[in-house]
C-alpha cells in the first residue's frame, strides 16, 4: 500500500466565462519506508478555465508544492 493523499476542491465562478478552483493536497506517509519517502508533503493547485467561445477554452493549472528532496 502506498502513501495516502487527501484532496479537496472548491470551485469559484468568476463572471460568465471564467471558473477558478482551489485544490489543496496533503500526502501522509502511510507506505513502508522502501516505497515512500516518509515525509508529509503538501501542495496547492489553482486550475483556471476561461471560455473563449462555444468551441474553445483556455485551461491553466498553476501549482505550488512543498516536497522533500534528497537533502531533506
PDB file of C-alpha atoms in Angstrom:
ATOM      1  CA  UNK A   1       0.000   0.000   0.000  1.00  0.00           C
ATOM      2  CA  UNK A   2       1.291   3.448  -0.897  1.00  0.00           C
ATOM      3  CA  UNK A   3       1.023   6.867   0.707  1.00  0.00           C
ATOM      4  CA  UNK A   4      -2.356   8.447   1.451  1.00  0.00           C
ATOM      5  CA  UNK A   5      -3.338  11.593  -0.475  1.00  0.00           C
ATOM      6  CA  UNK A   6      -6.075  13.894   0.837  1.00  0.00           C
ATOM      7  CA  UNK A   7      -7.551  16.349  -1.668  1.00  0.00           C
ATOM      8  CA  UNK A   8     -10.273  18.977  -1.559  1.00  0.00           C
ATOM      9  CA  UNK A   9     -11.655  21.038  -4.438  1.00  0.00           C
ATOM     10  CA  UNK A  10     -13.601  24.307  -4.188  1.00  0.00           C
ATOM     11  CA  UNK A  11     -14.802  25.893  -7.420  1.00  0.00           C
ATOM     12  CA  UNK A  12     -15.498  29.602  -7.884  1.00  0.00           C
ATOM     13  CA  UNK A  13     -17.267  31.128 -10.888  1.00  0.00           C
ATOM     14  CA  UNK A  14     -15.799  34.491 -11.811  1.00  0.00           C
ATOM     15  CA  UNK A  15     -18.085  36.103 -14.337  1.00  0.00           C
ATOM     16  CA  UNK A  16     -19.847  34.165 -17.070  1.00  0.00           C
ATOM     17  CA  UNK A  17     -16.753  32.857 -18.858  1.00  0.00           C
ATOM     18  CA  UNK A  18     -14.183  32.114 -16.125  1.00  0.00           C
ATOM     19  CA  UNK A  19     -14.008  29.390 -13.488  1.00  0.00           C
ATOM     20  CA  UNK A  20     -11.271  29.070 -10.862  1.00  0.00           C
ATOM     21  CA  UNK A  21     -10.780  26.256  -8.378  1.00  0.00           C
ATOM     22  CA  UNK A  22      -8.530  25.846  -5.350  1.00  0.00           C
ATOM     23  CA  UNK A  23      -7.314  22.322  -4.654  1.00  0.00           C
ATOM     24  CA  UNK A  24      -5.166  21.755  -1.547  1.00  0.00           C
ATOM     25  CA  UNK A  25      -3.416  18.364  -1.451  1.00  0.00           C
ATOM     26  CA  UNK A  26      -1.716  16.699   1.533  1.00  0.00           C
ATOM     27  CA  UNK A  27       0.322  13.478   1.327  1.00  0.00           C
ATOM     28  CA  UNK A  28       0.529  11.411   4.502  1.00  0.00           C
ATOM     29  CA  UNK A  29       3.327   8.816   4.673  1.00  0.00           C
ATOM     30  CA  UNK A  30       1.494   5.512   5.105  1.00  0.00           C
ATOM     31  CA  UNK A  31       3.720   3.440   2.788  1.00  0.00           C
ATOM     32  CA  UNK A  32       6.500   1.223   4.015  1.00  0.00           C
ATOM     33  CA  UNK A  33       9.850   3.029   4.062  1.00  0.00           C
ATOM     34  CA  UNK A  34      11.047   1.229   0.913  1.00  0.00           C
ATOM     35  CA  UNK A  35       8.053   2.553  -1.065  1.00  0.00           C
ATOM     36  CA  UNK A  36       7.695   6.139   0.170  1.00  0.00           C
ATOM     37  CA  UNK A  37       9.977   8.863   1.474  1.00  0.00           C
ATOM     38  CA  UNK A  38       8.334   9.032   4.931  1.00  0.00           C
ATOM     39  CA  UNK A  39       7.579  12.771   4.659  1.00  0.00           C
ATOM     40  CA  UNK A  40       4.385  14.765   4.956  1.00  0.00           C
ATOM     41  CA  UNK A  41       4.155  16.835   1.761  1.00  0.00           C
ATOM     42  CA  UNK A  42       1.587  19.338   0.521  1.00  0.00           C
ATOM     43  CA  UNK A  43       0.610  21.356  -2.485  1.00  0.00           C
ATOM     44  CA  UNK A  44      -1.943  23.833  -3.783  1.00  0.00           C
ATOM     45  CA  UNK A  45      -3.342  23.743  -7.313  1.00  0.00           C
ATOM     46  CA  UNK A  46      -5.375  26.573  -8.821  1.00  0.00           C
ATOM     47  CA  UNK A  47      -6.917  25.421 -12.127  1.00  0.00           C
ATOM     48  CA  UNK A  48      -8.402  28.199 -14.279  1.00  0.00           C
ATOM     49  CA  UNK A  49     -10.797  27.680 -17.215  1.00  0.00           C
ATOM     50  CA  UNK A  50     -11.652  30.593 -19.492  1.00  0.00           C
ATOM     51  CA  UNK A  51     -14.307  30.039 -22.159  1.00  0.00           C
ATOM     52  CA  UNK A  52     -13.196  31.770 -25.343  1.00  0.00           C
ATOM     53  CA  UNK A  53     -16.282  30.843 -27.392  1.00  0.00           C
ATOM     54  CA  UNK A  54     -18.637  27.868 -27.835  1.00  0.00           C
ATOM     55  CA  UNK A  55     -15.875  25.596 -29.145  1.00  0.00           C
ATOM     56  CA  UNK A  56     -12.698  26.807 -27.443  1.00  0.00           C
ATOM     57  CA  UNK A  57     -11.463  27.322 -23.903  1.00  0.00           C
ATOM     58  CA  UNK A  58      -8.146  28.182 -22.278  1.00  0.00           C
ATOM     59  CA  UNK A  59      -7.070  25.961 -19.363  1.00  0.00           C
ATOM     60  CA  UNK A  60      -4.261  26.848 -16.945  1.00  0.00           C
ATOM     61  CA  UNK A  61      -3.141  24.780 -13.945  1.00  0.00           C
ATOM     62  CA  UNK A  62      -0.632  26.643 -11.753  1.00  0.00           C
ATOM     63  CA  UNK A  63       0.657  24.628  -8.800  1.00  0.00           C
ATOM     64  CA  UNK A  64       2.928  25.118  -5.790  1.00  0.00           C
ATOM     65  CA  UNK A  65       4.302  22.169  -3.796  1.00  0.00           C
ATOM     66  CA  UNK A  66       6.362  21.563  -0.701  1.00  0.00           C
ATOM     67  CA  UNK A  67       8.241  18.325  -1.365  1.00  0.00           C
ATOM     68  CA  UNK A  68      11.087  16.614   0.440  1.00  0.00           C
ATOM     69  CA  UNK A  69      14.290  16.330  -1.609  1.00  0.00           C
ATOM     70  CA  UNK A  70      17.342  14.116  -1.075  1.00  0.00           C
ATOM     71  CA  UNK A  71      18.978  16.569   1.348  1.00  0.00           C
ATOM     72  CA  UNK A  72      15.820  16.697   3.495  1.00  0.00           C
TER      73      UNK A  72
END
